[in-house]
CSV table of C-alpha atoms and ligand atoms in Angstrom, one decimal:
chain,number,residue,atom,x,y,z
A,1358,UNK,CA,-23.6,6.9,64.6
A,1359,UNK,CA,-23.7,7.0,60.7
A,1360,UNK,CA,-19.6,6.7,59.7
A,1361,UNK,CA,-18.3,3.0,60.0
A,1362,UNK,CA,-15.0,3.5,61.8
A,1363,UNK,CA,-14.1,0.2,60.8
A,1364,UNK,CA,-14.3,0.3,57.3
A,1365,UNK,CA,-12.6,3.8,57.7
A,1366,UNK,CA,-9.5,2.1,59.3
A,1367,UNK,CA,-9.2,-0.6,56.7
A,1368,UNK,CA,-9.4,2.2,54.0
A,1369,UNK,CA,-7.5,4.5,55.4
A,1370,UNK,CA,-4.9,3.5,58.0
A,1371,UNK,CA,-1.9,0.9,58.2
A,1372,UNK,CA,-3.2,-2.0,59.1
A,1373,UNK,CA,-0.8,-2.6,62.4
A,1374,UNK,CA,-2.7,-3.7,64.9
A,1375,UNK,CA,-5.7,-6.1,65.2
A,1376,UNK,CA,-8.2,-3.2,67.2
A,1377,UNK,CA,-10.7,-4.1,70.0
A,1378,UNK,CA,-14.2,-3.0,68.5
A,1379,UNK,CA,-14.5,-0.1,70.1
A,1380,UNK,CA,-14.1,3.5,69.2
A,1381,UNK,CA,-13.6,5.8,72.2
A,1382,UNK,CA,-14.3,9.1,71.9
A,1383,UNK,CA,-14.2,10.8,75.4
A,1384,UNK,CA,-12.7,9.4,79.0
A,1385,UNK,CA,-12.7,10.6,82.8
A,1386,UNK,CA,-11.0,9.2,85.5
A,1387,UNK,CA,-10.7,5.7,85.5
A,1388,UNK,CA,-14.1,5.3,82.8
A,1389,UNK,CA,-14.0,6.0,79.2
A,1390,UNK,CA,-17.0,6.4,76.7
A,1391,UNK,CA,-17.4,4.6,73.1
A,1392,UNK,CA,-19.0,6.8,70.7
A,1393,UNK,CA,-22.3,4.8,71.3
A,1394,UNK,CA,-22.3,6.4,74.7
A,1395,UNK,CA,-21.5,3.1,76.3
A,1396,UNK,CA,-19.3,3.4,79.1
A,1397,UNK,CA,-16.3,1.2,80.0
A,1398,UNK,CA,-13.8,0.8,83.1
A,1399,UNK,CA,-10.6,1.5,81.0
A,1400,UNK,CA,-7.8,-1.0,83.1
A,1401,UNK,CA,-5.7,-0.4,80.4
A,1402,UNK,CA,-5.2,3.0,80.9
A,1403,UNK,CA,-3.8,4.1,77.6
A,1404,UNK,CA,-1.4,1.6,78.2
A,1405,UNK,CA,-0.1,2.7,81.4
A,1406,UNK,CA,0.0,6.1,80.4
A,1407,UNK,CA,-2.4,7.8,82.2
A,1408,UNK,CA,-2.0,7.0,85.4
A,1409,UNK,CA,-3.3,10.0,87.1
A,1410,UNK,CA,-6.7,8.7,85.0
A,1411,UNK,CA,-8.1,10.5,81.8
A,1412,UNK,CA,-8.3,14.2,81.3
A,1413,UNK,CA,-7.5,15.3,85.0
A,1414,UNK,CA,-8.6,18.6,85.8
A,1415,UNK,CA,-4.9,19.4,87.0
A,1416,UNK,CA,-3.1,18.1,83.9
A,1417,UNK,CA,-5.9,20.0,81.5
A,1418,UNK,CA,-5.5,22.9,82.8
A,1419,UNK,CA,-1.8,22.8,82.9
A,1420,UNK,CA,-2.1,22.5,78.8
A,1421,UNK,CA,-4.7,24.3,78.5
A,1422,UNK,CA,-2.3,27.4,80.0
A,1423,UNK,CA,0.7,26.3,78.3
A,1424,UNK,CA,-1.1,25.9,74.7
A,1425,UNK,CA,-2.7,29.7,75.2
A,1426,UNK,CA,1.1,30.9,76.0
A,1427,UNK,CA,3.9,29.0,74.2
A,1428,UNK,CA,3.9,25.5,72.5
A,1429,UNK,CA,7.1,25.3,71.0
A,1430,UNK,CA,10.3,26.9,71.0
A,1431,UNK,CA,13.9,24.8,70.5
A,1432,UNK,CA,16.2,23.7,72.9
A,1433,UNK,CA,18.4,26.8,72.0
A,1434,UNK,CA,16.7,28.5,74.5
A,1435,UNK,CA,15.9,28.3,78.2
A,1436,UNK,CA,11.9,27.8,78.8
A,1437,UNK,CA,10.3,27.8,82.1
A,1438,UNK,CA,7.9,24.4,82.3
A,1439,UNK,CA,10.8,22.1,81.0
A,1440,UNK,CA,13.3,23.1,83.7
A,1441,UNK,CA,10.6,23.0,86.6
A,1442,UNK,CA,9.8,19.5,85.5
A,1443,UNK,CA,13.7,19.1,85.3
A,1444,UNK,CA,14.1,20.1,89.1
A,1445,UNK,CA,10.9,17.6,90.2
A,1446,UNK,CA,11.9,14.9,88.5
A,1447,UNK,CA,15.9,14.9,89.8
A,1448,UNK,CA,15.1,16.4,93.1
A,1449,UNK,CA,12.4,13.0,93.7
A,1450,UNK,CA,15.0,10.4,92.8
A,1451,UNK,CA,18.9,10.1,93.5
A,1452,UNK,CA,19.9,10.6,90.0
A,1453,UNK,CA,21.3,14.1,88.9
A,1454,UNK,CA,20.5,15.0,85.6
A,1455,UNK,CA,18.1,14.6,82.9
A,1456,UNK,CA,17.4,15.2,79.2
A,1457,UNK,CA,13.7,14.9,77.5
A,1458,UNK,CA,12.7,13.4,74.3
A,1459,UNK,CA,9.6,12.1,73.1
A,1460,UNK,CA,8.7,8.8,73.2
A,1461,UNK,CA,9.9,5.4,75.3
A,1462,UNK,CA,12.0,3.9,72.7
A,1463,UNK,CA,13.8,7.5,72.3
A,1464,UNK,CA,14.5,7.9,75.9
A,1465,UNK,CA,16.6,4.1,75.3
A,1466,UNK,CA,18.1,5.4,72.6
A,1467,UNK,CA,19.6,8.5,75.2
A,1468,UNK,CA,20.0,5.9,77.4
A,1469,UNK,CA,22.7,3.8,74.9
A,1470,UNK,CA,24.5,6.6,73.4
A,1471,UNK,CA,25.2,7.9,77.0
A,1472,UNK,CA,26.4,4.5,77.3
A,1473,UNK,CA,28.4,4.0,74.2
A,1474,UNK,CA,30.4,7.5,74.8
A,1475,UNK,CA,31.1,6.3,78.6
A,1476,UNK,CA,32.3,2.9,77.6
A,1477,UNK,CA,34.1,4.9,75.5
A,1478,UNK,CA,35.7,7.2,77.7
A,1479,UNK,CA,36.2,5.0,81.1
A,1480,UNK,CA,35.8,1.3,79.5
A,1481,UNK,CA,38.5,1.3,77.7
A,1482,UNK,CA,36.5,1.7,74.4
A,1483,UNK,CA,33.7,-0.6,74.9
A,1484,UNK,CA,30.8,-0.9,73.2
A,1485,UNK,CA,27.7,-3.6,73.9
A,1486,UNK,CA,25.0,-3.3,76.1
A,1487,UNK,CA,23.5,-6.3,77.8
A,1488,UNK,CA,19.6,-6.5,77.7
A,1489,UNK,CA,17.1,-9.0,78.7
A,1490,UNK,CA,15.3,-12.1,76.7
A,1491,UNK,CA,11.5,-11.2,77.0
A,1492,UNK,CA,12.2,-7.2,77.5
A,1493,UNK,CA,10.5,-4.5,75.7
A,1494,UNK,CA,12.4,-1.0,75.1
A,1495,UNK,CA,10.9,0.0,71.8
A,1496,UNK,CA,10.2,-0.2,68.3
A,1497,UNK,CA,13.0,1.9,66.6
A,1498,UNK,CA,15.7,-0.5,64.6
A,1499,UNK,CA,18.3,0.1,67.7
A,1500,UNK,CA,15.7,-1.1,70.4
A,1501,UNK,CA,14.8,-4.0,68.3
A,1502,UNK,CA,18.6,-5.2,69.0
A,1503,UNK,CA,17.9,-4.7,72.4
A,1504,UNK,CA,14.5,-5.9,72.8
A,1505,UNK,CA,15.1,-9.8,73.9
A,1506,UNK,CA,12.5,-11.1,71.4
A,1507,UNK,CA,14.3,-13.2,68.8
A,1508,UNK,CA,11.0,-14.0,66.7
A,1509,UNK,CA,10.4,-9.8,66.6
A,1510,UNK,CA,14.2,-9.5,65.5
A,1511,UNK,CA,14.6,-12.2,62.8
A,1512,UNK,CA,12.2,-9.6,60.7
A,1513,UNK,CA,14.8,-6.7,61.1
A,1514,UNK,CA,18.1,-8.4,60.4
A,1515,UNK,CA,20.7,-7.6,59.8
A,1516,UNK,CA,20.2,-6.0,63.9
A,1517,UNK,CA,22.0,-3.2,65.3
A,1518,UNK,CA,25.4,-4.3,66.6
A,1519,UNK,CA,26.2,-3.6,70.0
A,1520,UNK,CA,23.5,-5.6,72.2
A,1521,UNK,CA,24.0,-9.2,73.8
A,1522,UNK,CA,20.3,-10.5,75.0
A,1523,UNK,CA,20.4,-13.3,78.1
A,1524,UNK,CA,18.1,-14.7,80.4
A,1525,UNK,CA,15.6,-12.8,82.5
A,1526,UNK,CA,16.1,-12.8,86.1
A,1527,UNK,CA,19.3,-15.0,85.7
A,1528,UNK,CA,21.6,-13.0,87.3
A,1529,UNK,CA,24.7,-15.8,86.5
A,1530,UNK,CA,24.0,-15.2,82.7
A,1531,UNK,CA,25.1,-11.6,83.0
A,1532,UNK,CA,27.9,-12.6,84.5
A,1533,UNK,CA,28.7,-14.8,82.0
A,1534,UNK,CA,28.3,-12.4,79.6
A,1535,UNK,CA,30.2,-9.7,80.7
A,1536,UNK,CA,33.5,-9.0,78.4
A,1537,UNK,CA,36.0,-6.1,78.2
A,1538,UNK,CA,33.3,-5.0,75.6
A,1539,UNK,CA,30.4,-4.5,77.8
A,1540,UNK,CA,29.3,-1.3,78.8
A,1541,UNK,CA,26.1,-1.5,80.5
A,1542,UNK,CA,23.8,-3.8,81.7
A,1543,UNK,CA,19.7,-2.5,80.8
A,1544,UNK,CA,16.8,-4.2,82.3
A,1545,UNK,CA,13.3,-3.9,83.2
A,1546,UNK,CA,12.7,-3.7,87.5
A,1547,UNK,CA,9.8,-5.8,86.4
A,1548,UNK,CA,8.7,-7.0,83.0
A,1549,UNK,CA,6.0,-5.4,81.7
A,1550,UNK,CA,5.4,-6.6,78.1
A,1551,UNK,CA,7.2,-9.1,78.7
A,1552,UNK,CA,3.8,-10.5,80.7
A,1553,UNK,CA,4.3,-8.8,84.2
A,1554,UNK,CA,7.9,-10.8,85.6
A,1555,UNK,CA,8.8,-9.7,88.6
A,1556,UNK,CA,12.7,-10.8,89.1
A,1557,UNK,CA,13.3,-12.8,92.3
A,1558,UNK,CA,14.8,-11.5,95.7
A,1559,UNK,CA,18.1,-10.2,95.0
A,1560,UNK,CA,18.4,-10.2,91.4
A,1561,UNK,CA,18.6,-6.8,90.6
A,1562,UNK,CA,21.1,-5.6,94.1
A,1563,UNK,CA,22.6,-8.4,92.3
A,1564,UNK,CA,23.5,-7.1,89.3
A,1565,UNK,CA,23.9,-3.3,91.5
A,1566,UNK,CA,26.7,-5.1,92.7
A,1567,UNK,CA,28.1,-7.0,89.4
A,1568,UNK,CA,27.9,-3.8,87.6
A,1569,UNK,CA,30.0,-1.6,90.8
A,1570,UNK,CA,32.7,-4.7,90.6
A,1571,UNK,CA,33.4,-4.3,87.3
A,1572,UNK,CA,32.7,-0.9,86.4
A,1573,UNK,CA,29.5,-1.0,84.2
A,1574,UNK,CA,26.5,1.6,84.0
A,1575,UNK,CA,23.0,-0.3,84.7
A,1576,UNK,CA,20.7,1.1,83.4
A,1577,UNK,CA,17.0,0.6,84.4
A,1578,UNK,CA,14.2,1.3,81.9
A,1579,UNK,CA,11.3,2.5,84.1
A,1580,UNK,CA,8.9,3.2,81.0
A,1581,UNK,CA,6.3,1.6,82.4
A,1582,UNK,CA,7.3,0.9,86.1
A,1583,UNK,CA,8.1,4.5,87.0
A,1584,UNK,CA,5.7,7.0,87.9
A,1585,UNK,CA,3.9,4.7,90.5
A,1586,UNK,CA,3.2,1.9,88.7
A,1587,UNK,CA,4.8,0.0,91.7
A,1588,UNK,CA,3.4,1.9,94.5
A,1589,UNK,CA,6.4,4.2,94.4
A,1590,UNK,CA,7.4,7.1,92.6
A,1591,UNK,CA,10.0,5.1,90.4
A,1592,UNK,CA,10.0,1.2,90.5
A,1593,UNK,CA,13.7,0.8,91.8
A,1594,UNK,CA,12.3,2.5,95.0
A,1595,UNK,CA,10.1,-0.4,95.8
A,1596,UNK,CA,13.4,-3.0,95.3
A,1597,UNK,CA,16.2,-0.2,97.0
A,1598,UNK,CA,18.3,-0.2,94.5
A,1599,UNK,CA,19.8,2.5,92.4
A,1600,UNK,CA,20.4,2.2,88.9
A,1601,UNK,CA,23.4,5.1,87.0
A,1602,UNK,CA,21.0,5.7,84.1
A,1603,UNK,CA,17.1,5.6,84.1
A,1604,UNK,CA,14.4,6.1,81.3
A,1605,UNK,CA,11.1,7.3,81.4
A,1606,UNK,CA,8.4,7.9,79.1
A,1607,UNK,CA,4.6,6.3,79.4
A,1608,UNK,CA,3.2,8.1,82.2
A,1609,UNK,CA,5.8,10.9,82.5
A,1610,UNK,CA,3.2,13.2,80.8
A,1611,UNK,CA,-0.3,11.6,81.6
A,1612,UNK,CA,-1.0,11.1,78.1
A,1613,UNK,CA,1.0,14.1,76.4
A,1614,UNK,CA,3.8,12.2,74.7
A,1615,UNK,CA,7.4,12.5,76.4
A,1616,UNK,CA,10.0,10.6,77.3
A,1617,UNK,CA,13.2,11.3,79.6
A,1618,UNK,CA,16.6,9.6,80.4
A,1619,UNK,CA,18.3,10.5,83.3
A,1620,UNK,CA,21.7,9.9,84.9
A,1621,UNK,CA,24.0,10.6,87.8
A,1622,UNK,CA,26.9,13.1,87.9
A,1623,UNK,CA,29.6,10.1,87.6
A,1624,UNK,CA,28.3,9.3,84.1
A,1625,UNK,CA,27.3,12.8,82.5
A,1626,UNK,CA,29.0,12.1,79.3
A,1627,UNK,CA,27.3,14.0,76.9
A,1628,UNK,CA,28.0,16.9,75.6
A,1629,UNK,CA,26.8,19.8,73.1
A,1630,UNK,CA,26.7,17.6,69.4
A,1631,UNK,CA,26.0,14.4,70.9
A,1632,UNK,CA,22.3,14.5,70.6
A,1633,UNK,CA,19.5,16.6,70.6
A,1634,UNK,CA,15.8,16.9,69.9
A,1635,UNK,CA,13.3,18.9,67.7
A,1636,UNK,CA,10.6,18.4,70.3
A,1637,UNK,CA,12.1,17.1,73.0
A,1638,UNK,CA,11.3,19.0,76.3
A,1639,UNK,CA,8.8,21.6,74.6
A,1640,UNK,CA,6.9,23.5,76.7
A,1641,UNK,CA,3.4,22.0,76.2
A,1642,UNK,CA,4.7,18.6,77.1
A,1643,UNK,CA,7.4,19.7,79.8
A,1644,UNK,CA,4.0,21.5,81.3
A,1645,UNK,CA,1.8,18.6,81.2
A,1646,UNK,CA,4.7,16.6,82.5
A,1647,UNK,CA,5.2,19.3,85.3
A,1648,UNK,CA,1.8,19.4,86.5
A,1649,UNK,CA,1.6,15.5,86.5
A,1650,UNK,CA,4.8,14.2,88.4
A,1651,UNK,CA,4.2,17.5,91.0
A,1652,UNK,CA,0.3,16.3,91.5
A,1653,UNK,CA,1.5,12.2,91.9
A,1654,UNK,CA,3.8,13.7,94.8
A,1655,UNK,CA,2.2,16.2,96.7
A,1656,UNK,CA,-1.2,13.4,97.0
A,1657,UNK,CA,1.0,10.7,97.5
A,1658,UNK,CA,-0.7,8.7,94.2
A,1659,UNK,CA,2.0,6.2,94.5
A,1660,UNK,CA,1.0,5.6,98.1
A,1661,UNK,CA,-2.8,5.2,97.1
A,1662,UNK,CA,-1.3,2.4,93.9
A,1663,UNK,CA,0.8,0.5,96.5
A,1664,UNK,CA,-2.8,0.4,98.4
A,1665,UNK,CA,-5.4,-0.2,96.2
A,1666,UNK,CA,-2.9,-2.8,94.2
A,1667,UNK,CA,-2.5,-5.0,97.1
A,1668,UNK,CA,-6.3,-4.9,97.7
A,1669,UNK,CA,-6.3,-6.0,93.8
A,1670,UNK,CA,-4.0,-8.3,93.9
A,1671,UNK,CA,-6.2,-10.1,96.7
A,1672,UNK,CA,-9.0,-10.0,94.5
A,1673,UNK,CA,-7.0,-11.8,91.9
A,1674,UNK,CA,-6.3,-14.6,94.3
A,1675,UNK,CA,-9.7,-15.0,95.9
A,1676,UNK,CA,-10.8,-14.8,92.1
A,1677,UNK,CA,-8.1,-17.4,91.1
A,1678,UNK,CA,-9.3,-19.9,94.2
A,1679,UNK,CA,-12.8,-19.9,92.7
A,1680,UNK,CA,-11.6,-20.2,89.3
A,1681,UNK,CA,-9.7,-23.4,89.4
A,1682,UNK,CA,-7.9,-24.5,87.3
A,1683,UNK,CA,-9.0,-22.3,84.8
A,1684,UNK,CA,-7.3,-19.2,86.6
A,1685,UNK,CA,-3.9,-20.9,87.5
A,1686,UNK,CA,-1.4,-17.6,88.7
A,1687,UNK,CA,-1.3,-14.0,89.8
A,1688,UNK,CA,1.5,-12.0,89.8
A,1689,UNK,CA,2.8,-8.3,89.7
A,1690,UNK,CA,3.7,-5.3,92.0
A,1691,UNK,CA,1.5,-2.5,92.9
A,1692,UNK,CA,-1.0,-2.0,90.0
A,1693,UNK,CA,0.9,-3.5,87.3
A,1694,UNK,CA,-0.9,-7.2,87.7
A,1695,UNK,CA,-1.5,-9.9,85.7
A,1696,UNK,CA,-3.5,-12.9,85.2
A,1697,UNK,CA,-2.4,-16.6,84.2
A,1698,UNK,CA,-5.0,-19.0,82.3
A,1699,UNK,CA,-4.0,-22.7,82.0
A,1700,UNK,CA,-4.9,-22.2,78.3
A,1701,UNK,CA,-4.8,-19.7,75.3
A,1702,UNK,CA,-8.0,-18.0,76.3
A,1703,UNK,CA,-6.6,-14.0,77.1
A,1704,UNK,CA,-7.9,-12.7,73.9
A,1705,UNK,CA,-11.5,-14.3,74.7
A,1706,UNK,CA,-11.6,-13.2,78.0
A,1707,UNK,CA,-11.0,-9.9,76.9
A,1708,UNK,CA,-13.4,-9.9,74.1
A,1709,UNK,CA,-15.9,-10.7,76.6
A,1710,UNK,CA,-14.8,-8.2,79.2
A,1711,UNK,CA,-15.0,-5.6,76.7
A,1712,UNK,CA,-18.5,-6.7,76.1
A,1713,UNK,CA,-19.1,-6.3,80.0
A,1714,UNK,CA,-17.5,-2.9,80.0
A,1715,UNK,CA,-13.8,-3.7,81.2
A,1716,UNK,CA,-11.1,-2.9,78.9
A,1717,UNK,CA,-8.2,-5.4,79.6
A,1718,UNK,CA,-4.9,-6.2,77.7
A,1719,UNK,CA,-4.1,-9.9,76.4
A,1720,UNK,CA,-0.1,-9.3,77.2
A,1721,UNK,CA,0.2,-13.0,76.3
A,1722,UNK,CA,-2.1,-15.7,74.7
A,1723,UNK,CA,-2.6,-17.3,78.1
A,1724,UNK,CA,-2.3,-14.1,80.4
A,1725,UNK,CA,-4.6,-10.8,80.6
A,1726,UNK,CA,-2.4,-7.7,82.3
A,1727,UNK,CA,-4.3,-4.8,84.7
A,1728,UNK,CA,-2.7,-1.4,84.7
A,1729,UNK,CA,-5.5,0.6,85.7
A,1730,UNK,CA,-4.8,4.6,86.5
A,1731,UNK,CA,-3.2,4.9,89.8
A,1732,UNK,CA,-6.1,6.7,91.3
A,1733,UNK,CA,-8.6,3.7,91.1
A,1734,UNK,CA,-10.9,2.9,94.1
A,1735,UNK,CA,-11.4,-0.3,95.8
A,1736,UNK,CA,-15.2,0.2,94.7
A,1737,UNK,CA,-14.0,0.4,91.2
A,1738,UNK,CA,-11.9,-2.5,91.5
A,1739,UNK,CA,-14.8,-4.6,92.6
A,1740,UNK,CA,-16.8,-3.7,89.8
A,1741,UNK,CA,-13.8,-4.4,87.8
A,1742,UNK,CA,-13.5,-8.1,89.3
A,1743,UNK,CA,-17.3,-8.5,88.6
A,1744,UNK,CA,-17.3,-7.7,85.2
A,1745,UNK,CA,-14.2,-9.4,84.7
A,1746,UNK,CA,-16.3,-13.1,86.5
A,1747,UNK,CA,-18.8,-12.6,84.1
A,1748,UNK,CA,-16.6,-12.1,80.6
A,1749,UNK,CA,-14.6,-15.5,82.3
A,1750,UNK,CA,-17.9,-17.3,82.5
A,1751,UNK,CA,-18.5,-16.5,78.5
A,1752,UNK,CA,-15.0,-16.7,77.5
A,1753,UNK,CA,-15.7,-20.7,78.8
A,1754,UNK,CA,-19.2,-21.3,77.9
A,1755,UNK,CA,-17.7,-20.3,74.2
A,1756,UNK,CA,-16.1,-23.2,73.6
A,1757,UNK,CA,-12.4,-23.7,71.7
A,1758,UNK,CA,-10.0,-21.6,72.6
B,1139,LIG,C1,6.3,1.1,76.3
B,1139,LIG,C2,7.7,0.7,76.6
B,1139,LIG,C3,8.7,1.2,75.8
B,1139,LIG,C4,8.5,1.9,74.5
B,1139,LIG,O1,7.9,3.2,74.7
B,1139,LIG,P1,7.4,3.9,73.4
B,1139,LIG,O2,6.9,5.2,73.9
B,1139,LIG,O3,6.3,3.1,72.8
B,1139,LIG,O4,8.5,4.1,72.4
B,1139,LIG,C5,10.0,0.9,76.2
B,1139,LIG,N1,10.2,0.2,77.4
B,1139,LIG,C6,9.2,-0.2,78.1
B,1139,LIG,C7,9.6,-1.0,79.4
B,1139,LIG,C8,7.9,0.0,77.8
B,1139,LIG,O5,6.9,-0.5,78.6
């Protein structure tokens, strides 16, 4: 290797993000290869993105069709792959219809105006949303309102109106906040930037039934729970309860970006003029998307997460019990898993994993998250926990935190 990626970035690109050393240039299945030819157990999986693992054969050659045929057309016309994904998507789930976008935080935004227009039509004009402290939903100015990080949002202010943060997994606070203004109530199954929270027994039929009492949409943002990051198709599966509105993006399209938000009949407010896309739902992505969500069903992938996760997850406590106190919690659903230090070691550990060969996500200073692709093995998990003892050990013998 002759170039210095490195020095390109600091030359070159915004400097956004403080990168892991290591440039990856080609990935299969659950490994990925630096340019160096070193090889790495990705358990980040481009951030929970592709969850079907890298380049699968199926998804590649649904692009590899789609790109020879048609990319691009507009949402004035009718096109083939975006209305077959349409059909698998609401025909797996008891929501009724959907619209595609491109991105996470988009699919919010779709989520809120649909919202907006039905607190407007059958909520007596009201407006505010209700999100979460801790959440994640995106980086656009709108989603920074709603994201329940006040230190992110003092940069941004004067913030969106419309959006009252409270208490995670508090189901009382919602109550509290409720008003003649509130519309919706939007939440995260199960926090995943947030540091993996999963909400305790109840919370969200809880707020199922606040939201049926008093007539308010609830709106689940399954970016990175849904497609079987739980160990079912969508994460409110796994808790039985249905939200009105849901959003998608992450691993809708294996790694081809997309997004979706999707609703039920009752609240199918929008209408030609209230919103639109330039991308949204092209045919390259809708195929990708297509060929992903109808693989993850017919092989039951979801199935195989729910599996292998609780396999993991029992690695994580046997490797918790010989790592006391260092290692002091587990916690997660399916194969969305984290990992609780006693101390602010996360970005050590994950240094040193890296080293190893284990890419791992510091989600907090103290806590490391897992989202491997869905279609990890128990073998590879092993391997994972192995090279994951040894980075520990370093991460410790190194001294300060
Ligand atoms: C990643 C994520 C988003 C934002 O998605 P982008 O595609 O980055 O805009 C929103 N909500 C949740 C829960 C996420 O995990």
């Amino acid at each position: 290797m002759t170039t210095d990626w490195k020095a390109q970035e600091a030359r070159y690109y915004m400097h956004l993000v403080n990168r892991q050393p290591v440039v990856i240039e080609r990935g299969e299945g659950v490994r990925v290869w630096d340019v160096e030819g070193k090889e790495y157990l990705d358990f980040t999986a481009g951030w929970a993105v592709v969850n079907l693992g890298h380049s699968h054969p199926v998804v590649t050659a649904a692009i590899e069709y789609q790109a020879a045929r048609l990319i691009q057309t507009s949402n004035q016309f009718y096109t083939v792959p975006q209305l077959e994904l349409a059909e698998a998507l609401i025909e797996s789930c008891g929501l009724d219809k959907v619209f595609f976008c491109n991105s996470g935080a988009e699919a919010n935004e779709g989520a809120v105006k649909l919202a907006k227009k039905y607190g407007r039509l059958h909520r007596d004009g009201a407006q505010e949303i209700i999100t979460m402290l801790n959440s994640f939903h995106g980086r656009t100015l709108a989603m920074a309102a709603a994201t329940g990080q006040p230190a992110y949002q003092e940069r941004w202010k004067p913030l969106t109106p419309g959006f009252v943060n409270v208490p995670y997994d508090d189901l009382e606070a919602v109550k509290q906040a409720t008003t003649t203004a509130t519309a919706a109530v939007m939440v995260e199954p199960v926090q995943g930037e947030g540091g993996v929270n999963v909400p305790t027994e109840g919370y969200l039929k809880g707020l199922r039934e606040w939201c049926d009492a008093n007539g308010l949409l609830l709106i689940f943002d399954e970016i990175q729970t849904g497609m079987g990051r739980l160990g079912t198709l969508f994460g409110h599966q796994s808790f039985d309860v249905e939200p009105d509105v849901m959003t998608l993006a992450k691993a809708l399209g294996n790694g081809v970006p997309i997004g979706a938000f999707l609703c039920k009949d009752s609240c199918d407010v929008l209408e030609p003029g209230d919103h639109g896309s330039t991308f949204g739902g092209n045919a390259l992505a809708t195929a990708a998307a297509n060929a992903t969500v109808r693989y993850m069903i017919e092989n039951d992938v979801p199935g195989h997460a729910k599996r292998v996760g609780a396999y993991m997850r029992s690695a994580l406590e046997a490797f918790m019990a010989a790592h006391q106190p260092a290692v002091a919690d587990v916690r997660g659903m399916g194969l969305l898993l984290a990992l609780q230090f006693d101390d602010t070691i996360a970005a050590k550990v994950v240094a040193a994993s890296n080293e190893e060969g284990l890419l791992l996500n510091p989600v907090r200073p103290d806590a490391i998250r897992f989202m491997p692709p869905l279609i990890v093995s128990e073998a590879e998990v092993d391997e994972a926990m192995a090279k994951l003892d040894r980075g520990l050990a370093r991460a410790l013998a190194s001294g300060d935190a």
